[in-house]
Coordinates of C-alpha atoms and ligand atoms in Angstrom, one line a residue:
Chain J
M1 CA 28.6 65.5 117.8
N2 CA 27.3 62.0 118.6
R3 CA 23.6 62.7 119.1
Q4 CA 22.3 60.2 122.0
A5 CA 18.9 59.9 122.6
L6 CA 17.3 62.4 125.3
P7 CA 16.4 59.6 127.7
Q8 CA 19.6 57.9 127.6
L9 CA 21.5 61.1 128.4
L10 CA 19.5 61.9 131.2
E11 CA 19.6 58.8 132.7
A12 CA 23.5 58.6 132.4
A13 CA 23.5 62.2 133.7
F14 CA 21.1 61.3 136.7
G15 CA 23.9 58.0 137.3
G16 CA 26.9 60.4 137.5
N17 CA 28.0 60.7 133.6
R18 CA 30.0 63.6 133.9
R19 CA 30.0 64.2 130.1
A20 CA 26.0 63.5 129.8
L21 CA 25.6 66.1 132.4
A22 CA 27.7 68.5 130.4
R23 CA 25.7 67.9 127.3
L24 CA 22.5 68.5 129.0
I25 CA 23.5 72.0 130.2
S26 CA 24.6 72.7 126.7
L27 CA 21.2 71.7 125.6
V28 CA 19.5 73.6 128.1
E29 CA 21.8 76.8 127.7
N30 CA 21.5 76.6 124.0
D31 CA 17.7 77.0 124.6
A32 CA 17.5 73.8 122.1
P33 CA 14.2 72.1 121.3
E34 CA 14.9 69.4 123.9
R35 CA 14.9 72.0 126.7
S36 CA 11.2 71.7 128.0
A37 CA 11.5 67.9 127.9
I38 CA 14.8 68.0 130.0
L39 CA 13.6 70.8 132.3
D40 CA 10.4 68.4 133.1
A41 CA 12.5 65.3 133.6
V42 CA 14.8 66.8 135.8
I43 CA 12.4 68.9 138.3
P44 CA 10.9 65.5 139.9
K45 CA 14.8 64.7 140.8
T46 CA 15.7 67.9 142.2
G47 CA 15.5 68.8 146.3
G48 CA 18.4 66.8 147.6
A49 CA 21.1 69.5 147.2
W50 CA 21.3 72.6 149.3
R51 CA 21.6 75.6 147.2
V52 CA 24.1 78.8 147.6
G53 CA 24.1 81.9 145.7
V54 CA 27.6 83.7 146.0
T55 CA 27.7 87.6 144.8
G56 CA 29.9 90.7 145.0
P57 CA 31.8 93.1 143.0
P58 CA 34.0 91.9 140.6
G59 CA 37.6 91.0 141.9
A60 CA 36.4 90.7 145.4
G61 CA 37.8 87.1 145.4
K62 CA 34.2 84.9 145.0
S63 CA 35.9 82.3 143.0
S64 CA 39.1 82.1 145.2
L65 CA 36.9 82.0 148.2
L66 CA 34.4 79.3 146.3
E67 CA 37.7 77.2 145.8
E68 CA 38.5 77.1 149.8
I69 CA 34.8 76.4 150.6
V70 CA 34.2 73.7 147.9
M71 CA 37.1 71.8 148.9
A72 CA 36.0 72.0 152.8
Y73 CA 33.0 70.5 151.8
R74 CA 34.9 67.6 149.6
E75 CA 36.9 67.1 153.0
R76 CA 33.6 66.3 154.2
G77 CA 32.6 64.2 151.8
K78 CA 30.3 66.3 150.1
T79 CA 30.0 66.2 146.3
V80 CA 29.5 69.9 144.7
G81 CA 28.1 71.4 141.6
L82 CA 29.2 74.9 140.7
A83 CA 28.0 77.3 138.1
A84 CA 30.1 80.5 137.6
V85 CA 28.3 83.3 135.7
D86 CA 30.3 86.2 133.6
P87 CA 29.1 88.5 131.7
T88 CA 28.5 88.4 127.7
S89 CA 30.0 91.1 125.8
P90 CA 26.5 92.6 124.0
F91 CA 28.3 93.8 121.4
T92 CA 30.3 90.7 120.1
G93 CA 28.3 87.9 122.1
G94 CA 31.2 86.6 123.5
A95 CA 32.7 86.0 126.8
F96 CA 35.7 85.6 128.6
L97 CA 34.9 82.9 131.5
R98 CA 37.9 83.1 134.1
D99 CA 36.4 81.9 137.2
R100 CA 38.2 78.2 136.4
I101 CA 41.9 80.1 137.0
R102 CA 41.3 80.4 141.0
M103 CA 39.8 76.7 141.1
A104 CA 42.7 74.5 140.3
R105 CA 41.6 72.2 142.7
A106 CA 38.2 71.8 142.9
G107 CA 38.3 71.9 139.0
A108 CA 40.5 68.7 138.9
D109 CA 38.4 67.1 141.7
P110 CA 36.1 64.7 139.4
E111 CA 33.1 65.1 142.4
V112 CA 33.1 68.6 141.9
F113 CA 31.3 70.0 138.4
I114 CA 32.1 73.3 137.5
R115 CA 30.2 74.7 134.8
S116 CA 31.2 78.6 133.2
L117 CA 28.4 80.3 131.6
G118 CA 28.0 83.2 129.5
S119 CA 25.1 85.7 130.8
R120 CA 24.1 85.5 127.1
G121 CA 21.2 87.3 125.9
S122 CA 19.2 84.4 127.2
L123 CA 15.6 84.7 126.0
G124 CA 14.4 83.1 129.2
G125 CA 16.0 85.4 131.3
L126 CA 19.4 84.9 133.1
S127 CA 18.1 83.3 136.3
A128 CA 15.9 80.9 134.3
Q129 CA 18.7 79.7 132.5
T130 CA 20.9 79.2 135.8
E131 CA 18.4 77.9 137.9
A132 CA 17.5 75.2 135.2
V133 CA 21.4 74.4 135.5
L134 CA 21.4 74.4 139.3
D135 CA 18.4 71.8 138.9
L136 CA 20.5 69.7 136.6
F137 CA 23.5 69.7 139.4
D138 CA 20.6 68.7 142.0
A139 CA 19.2 66.2 139.8
A140 CA 22.8 64.4 139.4
G141 CA 22.8 63.7 142.8
K142 CA 25.2 66.9 144.0
D143 CA 24.9 67.5 147.7
M144 CA 25.8 71.1 147.5
V145 CA 25.2 73.2 144.4
F146 CA 26.9 76.9 144.7
V147 CA 26.3 80.0 141.8
E148 CA 28.7 82.6 141.6
T149 CA 27.3 85.8 140.0
L150 CA 28.4 89.3 140.0
G151 CA 27.0 91.4 142.3
V152 CA 25.7 94.3 139.6
G153 CA 22.4 94.8 137.8
Q154 CA 19.2 93.0 138.8
A155 CA 19.3 90.1 136.9
E156 CA 22.6 89.0 138.8
L157 CA 21.0 90.1 141.9
D158 CA 17.9 87.5 140.6
V159 CA 20.9 85.1 140.0
A160 CA 22.0 85.3 143.4
E161 CA 18.9 84.7 145.1
C162 CA 18.4 81.2 143.6
G163 CA 20.3 80.1 146.4
Y164 CA 18.5 79.3 149.7
T165 CA 21.4 80.5 151.2
T166 CA 22.9 83.9 149.3
V167 CA 26.5 84.9 151.0
V168 CA 27.7 88.4 149.6
V169 CA 31.5 88.7 149.3
L170 CA 33.1 92.5 149.7
V171 CA 36.7 93.7 150.1
P172 CA 37.9 96.6 152.3
E173 CA 39.4 98.3 149.7
S174 CA 37.1 100.7 147.0
G175 CA 34.2 101.9 149.3
D176 CA 33.0 98.1 149.0
G177 CA 30.2 98.9 152.0
I178 CA 28.8 102.1 150.6
Q179 CA 28.7 100.1 147.1
A180 CA 26.8 97.1 148.5
M181 CA 24.1 99.2 150.4
K182 CA 23.2 101.1 146.8
A183 CA 23.7 97.7 144.9
G184 CA 20.8 96.0 147.4
L185 CA 23.1 93.7 148.1
M186 CA 22.5 94.1 152.0
E187 CA 19.3 93.1 151.7
I188 CA 19.8 89.7 149.7
G189 CA 22.6 88.7 152.0
D190 CA 22.3 85.4 154.8
I191 CA 25.8 85.8 155.4
F192 CA 28.5 88.2 154.6
L193 CA 32.4 87.6 154.0
V194 CA 35.0 90.5 154.4
N195 CA 37.2 89.2 152.2
K196 CA 41.0 90.1 151.9
C197 CA 41.3 90.4 155.5
D198 CA 45.0 90.2 154.8
H199 CA 44.6 93.8 153.6
D200 CA 44.1 96.8 155.5
G201 CA 40.5 98.2 156.5
A202 CA 38.6 94.7 157.2
A203 CA 37.9 95.7 160.6
L204 CA 36.1 98.7 159.6
L205 CA 34.2 97.5 156.8
E206 CA 33.1 94.7 159.1
M207 CA 31.8 97.6 161.6
E208 CA 30.1 99.4 159.1
L209 CA 28.5 96.1 157.3
R210 CA 27.3 95.4 161.1
A211 CA 25.7 98.9 161.9
A212 CA 24.0 99.0 158.3
L213 CA 22.5 95.0 159.0
E214 CA 21.5 96.2 162.6
L215 CA 19.6 99.2 160.8
G216 CA 17.8 97.3 158.4
S217 CA 17.5 94.4 161.1
N218 CA 13.4 92.8 160.5
A219 CA 11.2 90.1 161.9
D220 CA 13.4 87.7 160.4
S221 CA 15.1 85.6 163.3
W222 CA 18.1 85.1 161.1
K223 CA 20.9 87.7 162.0
P224 CA 22.9 87.5 159.1
P225 CA 26.7 87.1 160.6
V226 CA 29.8 89.0 159.3
I227 CA 32.8 87.1 158.9
Q228 CA 36.2 88.0 157.8
T229 CA 38.3 85.7 155.1
S230 CA 41.2 85.4 153.5
A231 CA 41.0 83.0 150.5
I232 CA 45.0 83.7 149.8
E233 CA 46.1 82.6 153.9
G234 CA 42.8 80.0 154.0
R235 CA 41.4 82.4 156.6
G236 CA 37.8 82.2 158.0
I237 CA 37.0 79.2 155.2
A238 CA 35.6 77.0 158.5
E239 CA 33.8 79.6 159.9
A240 CA 32.3 80.6 156.4
V241 CA 31.2 76.9 155.6
E242 CA 29.8 77.1 159.6
A243 CA 27.7 79.7 158.6
I244 CA 26.4 78.2 155.8
E245 CA 25.3 75.2 157.6
A246 CA 23.9 77.1 160.7
H247 CA 21.7 78.7 158.1
R248 CA 20.3 75.9 156.7
T249 CA 19.9 74.4 160.0
H250 CA 17.9 77.5 160.9
L251 CA 15.6 77.6 157.7
A252 CA 15.0 73.3 158.7
Q253 CA 14.0 74.2 162.6
N254 CA 12.1 77.0 161.5
G255 CA 9.9 75.4 159.3
Q256 CA 11.0 78.2 157.0
L257 CA 12.0 76.0 154.2
P258 CA 8.6 74.8 152.5
H259 CA 8.0 78.5 152.4
L260 CA 11.2 79.5 150.9
R261 CA 11.0 76.8 148.3
R262 CA 7.8 78.1 147.6
R263 CA 8.3 81.6 147.1
L264 CA 11.3 80.5 144.9
L265 CA 9.1 78.7 142.7
E266 CA 6.6 81.2 142.6
R267 CA 9.2 84.0 141.7
R268 CA 10.4 81.4 139.0
L269 CA 7.0 80.8 137.6
R270 CA 5.8 84.4 137.7
R271 CA 9.1 85.2 135.6
G272 CA 8.9 82.5 133.3
V273 CA 5.4 83.7 132.4
E274 CA 6.4 87.2 132.1
T275 CA 9.2 86.5 129.9
R276 CA 7.0 84.4 127.4
V277 CA 4.1 86.5 127.3
T278 CA 6.4 89.4 126.8
H279 CA 8.2 87.5 124.0
A280 CA 4.7 86.3 122.3
L281 CA 3.6 90.1 122.5
W282 CA 6.0 91.5 120.5
T283 CA 6.7 88.6 117.9
D284 CA 3.4 88.8 117.0
P285 CA 3.5 90.5 113.6
E286 CA 0.2 92.2 113.8
R287 CA 1.1 94.0 117.1
A288 CA 4.5 94.9 115.2
A289 CA 2.8 96.4 112.4
K290 CA 0.3 98.2 114.7
L291 CA 3.1 99.6 116.6
E292 CA 4.4 101.6 113.7
E293 CA 1.3 102.7 112.8
T294 CA 0.3 103.9 116.3
L295 CA 3.9 105.6 116.4
D296 CA 2.8 107.5 113.2
K297 CA -0.2 108.6 114.6
L298 CA 1.3 109.7 118.0
L299 CA 3.9 111.7 116.5
S300 CA 1.4 113.4 114.1
G301 CA -0.6 114.5 117.0
G302 CA -3.9 112.6 115.9
V303 CA -4.1 110.2 119.2
G304 CA -3.2 110.8 122.4
F305 CA -0.7 108.6 124.6
E306 CA -3.1 106.6 126.6
E307 CA -5.3 105.8 123.9
S308 CA -2.5 104.3 121.6
L309 CA -1.1 102.1 124.6
R310 CA -4.7 100.9 124.9
A311 CA -4.9 99.8 121.2
L312 CA -1.6 97.9 121.6
L313 CA -2.8 95.9 124.8
P314 CA -3.9 92.3 124.2
E315 CA -7.8 91.7 124.0
G316 CA -9.1 91.9 127.7
L317 CA -6.6 94.1 129.2
D318 CA -7.4 97.0 126.7
G319 CA -10.2 98.4 129.4
E320 CA -13.0 97.4 126.5
E321 CA -15.6 95.1 127.8
S322 CA -15.5 91.9 125.7
Chain Z
M1 CA 18.2 78.1 119.6
D2 CA 21.3 80.4 121.2
R3 CA 24.2 78.2 120.3
K4 CA 27.8 79.7 120.7
I5 CA 31.3 77.9 120.0
R6 CA 32.9 77.4 123.3
V7 CA 36.4 77.0 123.3
L8 CA 38.8 75.7 126.4
V9 CA 42.5 77.8 126.1
A10 CA 44.6 75.9 128.6
K11 CA 48.6 76.3 129.1
P12 CA 50.1 72.9 130.3
G13 CA 53.5 72.4 131.2
L14 CA 56.1 74.5 133.4
D15 CA 56.5 77.8 131.6
G16 CA 54.9 81.1 133.1
H17 CA 54.0 83.2 130.0
D18 CA 50.5 83.0 129.1
R19 CA 50.6 86.6 126.9
G20 CA 50.0 84.3 123.7
A21 CA 47.0 82.4 125.4
R22 CA 45.3 85.7 126.4
V23 CA 45.7 87.4 123.2
V24 CA 44.0 84.7 121.4
A25 CA 41.8 84.4 124.3
A26 CA 40.9 87.9 123.9
A27 CA 40.4 87.6 119.8
L28 CA 38.1 84.4 120.2
K29 CA 36.0 86.7 122.2
D30 CA 35.8 89.4 120.3
A31 CA 34.8 86.7 117.3
G32 CA 31.7 86.4 119.6
M33 CA 33.0 82.9 121.0
E34 CA 32.9 82.0 124.6
V35 CA 36.3 81.4 125.9
I36 CA 36.9 79.3 129.3
Y37 CA 40.4 80.3 130.5
T38 CA 42.0 77.8 133.0
G39 CA 45.3 79.8 133.4
L40 CA 48.7 78.0 133.8
H41 CA 50.5 74.9 135.0
Q42 CA 47.5 72.4 133.9
T43 CA 48.0 68.8 133.8
P44 CA 46.7 66.9 130.6
E45 CA 43.8 65.2 133.1
M46 CA 42.7 68.8 134.3
I47 CA 42.6 69.9 130.8
V48 CA 40.4 67.2 130.2
E49 CA 38.4 67.3 132.9
A50 CA 37.6 70.8 132.5
A51 CA 36.9 70.4 128.8
I52 CA 34.1 67.6 129.5
Q53 CA 32.5 69.7 132.3
E54 CA 32.2 72.9 130.1
D55 CA 31.3 70.9 127.0
V56 CA 33.5 72.7 124.7
D57 CA 34.1 72.3 120.9
V58 CA 37.5 73.2 120.9
V59 CA 40.4 72.6 123.2
A60 CA 43.3 75.5 122.3
L61 CA 46.9 74.6 124.0
S62 CA 49.6 77.0 124.3
I63 CA 52.5 75.0 124.7
L64 CA 56.1 77.3 124.6
S65 CA 57.9 75.0 126.7
G66 CA 59.1 72.1 124.2
S67 CA 56.8 69.6 125.4
H68 CA 54.2 69.6 122.6
M69 CA 55.1 66.0 121.6
S70 CA 53.9 64.8 125.1
H71 CA 50.9 67.1 125.6
F72 CA 48.8 67.2 122.7
P73 CA 48.6 63.2 122.0
K74 CA 48.0 62.9 125.9
V75 CA 45.1 65.2 125.6
R76 CA 44.0 63.4 122.7
E77 CA 43.9 60.3 124.4
L78 CA 42.2 61.6 127.3
L79 CA 39.6 62.8 125.0
D80 CA 38.9 60.0 123.2
A81 CA 38.7 57.7 126.2
A82 CA 36.2 60.2 127.8
G83 CA 34.0 59.6 124.7
A84 CA 34.8 63.3 123.3
T85 CA 36.6 62.1 119.9
D86 CA 34.7 65.0 118.3
M87 CA 36.8 67.7 120.4
L88 CA 39.0 69.7 118.0
I89 CA 42.4 70.3 119.6
T90 CA 44.4 73.4 118.0
G91 CA 46.7 75.5 119.6
G92 CA 50.1 77.2 119.2
G93 CA 53.6 77.6 120.2
I94 CA 57.3 77.0 118.9
I95 CA 56.5 73.9 116.9
P96 CA 58.2 72.7 114.5
A97 CA 56.9 71.8 110.7
E98 CA 58.0 68.0 111.1
D99 CA 56.5 67.6 114.4
M100 CA 53.1 69.6 113.5
K101 CA 52.8 66.7 110.7
V102 CA 53.4 64.0 113.3
L103 CA 50.7 65.9 115.6
S104 CA 48.1 65.8 112.8
E105 CA 48.7 62.5 111.9
Q106 CA 47.7 62.1 115.4
G107 CA 44.3 63.5 115.3
I108 CA 45.6 66.9 116.4
G109 CA 44.3 70.1 114.5
K110 CA 46.4 72.9 112.6
L111 CA 48.5 74.2 115.1
F112 CA 49.8 77.9 114.8
G113 CA 53.3 79.5 115.3
P114 CA 54.3 83.0 117.1
G115 CA 52.9 85.8 115.4
T116 CA 49.9 84.5 113.7
D117 CA 47.2 86.9 112.8
T118 CA 44.4 85.9 114.8
R119 CA 42.0 86.0 112.4
E120 CA 43.7 82.9 110.9
V121 CA 42.8 81.1 114.2
V122 CA 39.1 82.4 114.1
E123 CA 38.4 81.5 110.8
Y124 CA 40.2 77.9 111.0
I125 CA 38.0 77.2 114.6
R126 CA 34.8 78.6 112.7
G127 CA 35.2 76.1 109.7
E128 CA 36.1 73.2 112.0
V129 CA 33.1 73.6 114.2
S130 CA 30.8 74.2 111.6
S131 CA 31.9 71.2 109.4
R132 CA 31.9 69.1 112.5
N133 CA 28.2 70.0 113.5
S134 CA 26.5 69.7 110.2
Ligands
GDP1 N1 45.1 89.6 149.2 C1 44.3 88.7 148.8 N2 43.9 88.7 147.4 C2 42.9 88.0 147.2 C3 42.0 87.1 148.0 N3 40.9 86.7 147.4 C4 41.1 86.7 146.1 N4 42.3 87.7 146.1 C5 42.6 87.8 144.8 O1 41.8 88.8 144.1 C6 41.9 88.8 142.7 C7 40.1 88.4 142.0 O2 40.1 87.1 142.4 P1 38.3 86.3 142.0 O3 38.6 85.0 143.5 O4 39.1 85.9 140.8 O5 37.6 87.3 142.2 P2 36.2 87.4 141.7 O6 36.1 88.2 140.7 O7 35.4 88.1 142.5 O8 35.7 86.0 141.5 C8 43.0 87.4 142.3 O9 43.8 87.9 142.0 C9 42.9 86.9 143.6 O10 44.1 86.2 144.0 C10 42.1 87.6 149.3 O11 41.6 86.8 150.7 N5 43.4 88.2 149.9
MG2 MG1 35.0 85.1 139.7

């Protein structure tokens, strides 16, 4: 691997060099020593891209829809970055990243940059890694930035919420409506796509979703639209793109965008601090030894639980006067 | 650092069987690698674009259609032109020994015939990637 100096690599990536951008993403993803320097250089260049998170159950058609939506944006002359996250096997650490199968046209377009990411056991958390990749796309001048992630589990939902606009994709079969409500997808969606409307049951699911959204409607003046789509037949794609643009306009006109940006950054900072503190806590050999010792005492009945817990807290948090 | 070997598995050309490619992809995944699978009917241009964007260590091509003498060198040429001279190209299919020799002289890595034990492929990729990175 020819190791280019970081400043040149950054400059090349900001100037549109795809290999340089790809190398930077790897450095960030691999948690390389250059990671912090990259992130520091990248953040000031961000803010130009509109970020969209797309989530939903496996097989709902997220990748297929993104192929269509991305190509619709290409027709409008927009450049695109897309990160597709798939699970890493907790047993082997390997991953089968297959989203590109459905993105043949977008994948071959040099103005569309697609990156497949394994969820790994990322030290900084899955969303921290993904957000960094989105920042890189943004800094490299992409107009639209998408992230596809599975709508299962909290870590994945956090990733979906990295976007300014969150799109939830569901399908008529297999009781997706109920699943969505259980999985917390109803709360995060700004736009709902009922995909595979070429199958039976799309109208019913649309009604279910509308009813559920009606119940949950809050002070927010945005009413999440529910749109039937078929990635296979190309139906509802223009409507989906319009909905994304409408949501964007809505946030801009209501002056909510600075608010949203601030909230997203706040969450990111909080999470960053939390993961680092947690990491520092348990990698401290003294505390690790103390944990063993405390466990011994607890099991032999020598001390109570609260007392044990306090013994393990960092100074200042242990309730003792310092 | 949390580095993983990344492999692009692709099927150029017209034949419509990707069972072999999927078996290899599964074996590489089980060996802890990140496998990016792009599916059937890929042109060399599509394969190279994906390999660059995904920043893979290895491009593995499955070619059963007899087009190996054009596809392997074309992918090598395009990768080199994109500055990815260090990316390993390997693959499999029904490829006569003399063709393998010619391809190897053109900068193509080891090629595996049908029925190869996937562990052999895994070992080969691990060995090549670690020697390239050191
Ligand atoms: N009938 C039908 N099948 C679709 C549609 N969209 C996607 N599919 C198929 O559903 C499967 C999963 O699609 P994919 O995009 O990979 O789903 P993802 O896992 O959500 O990204 C594939 O076989 C697609 O061809 C659609 O609108 N109608
Ligand atoms: Mg997908």
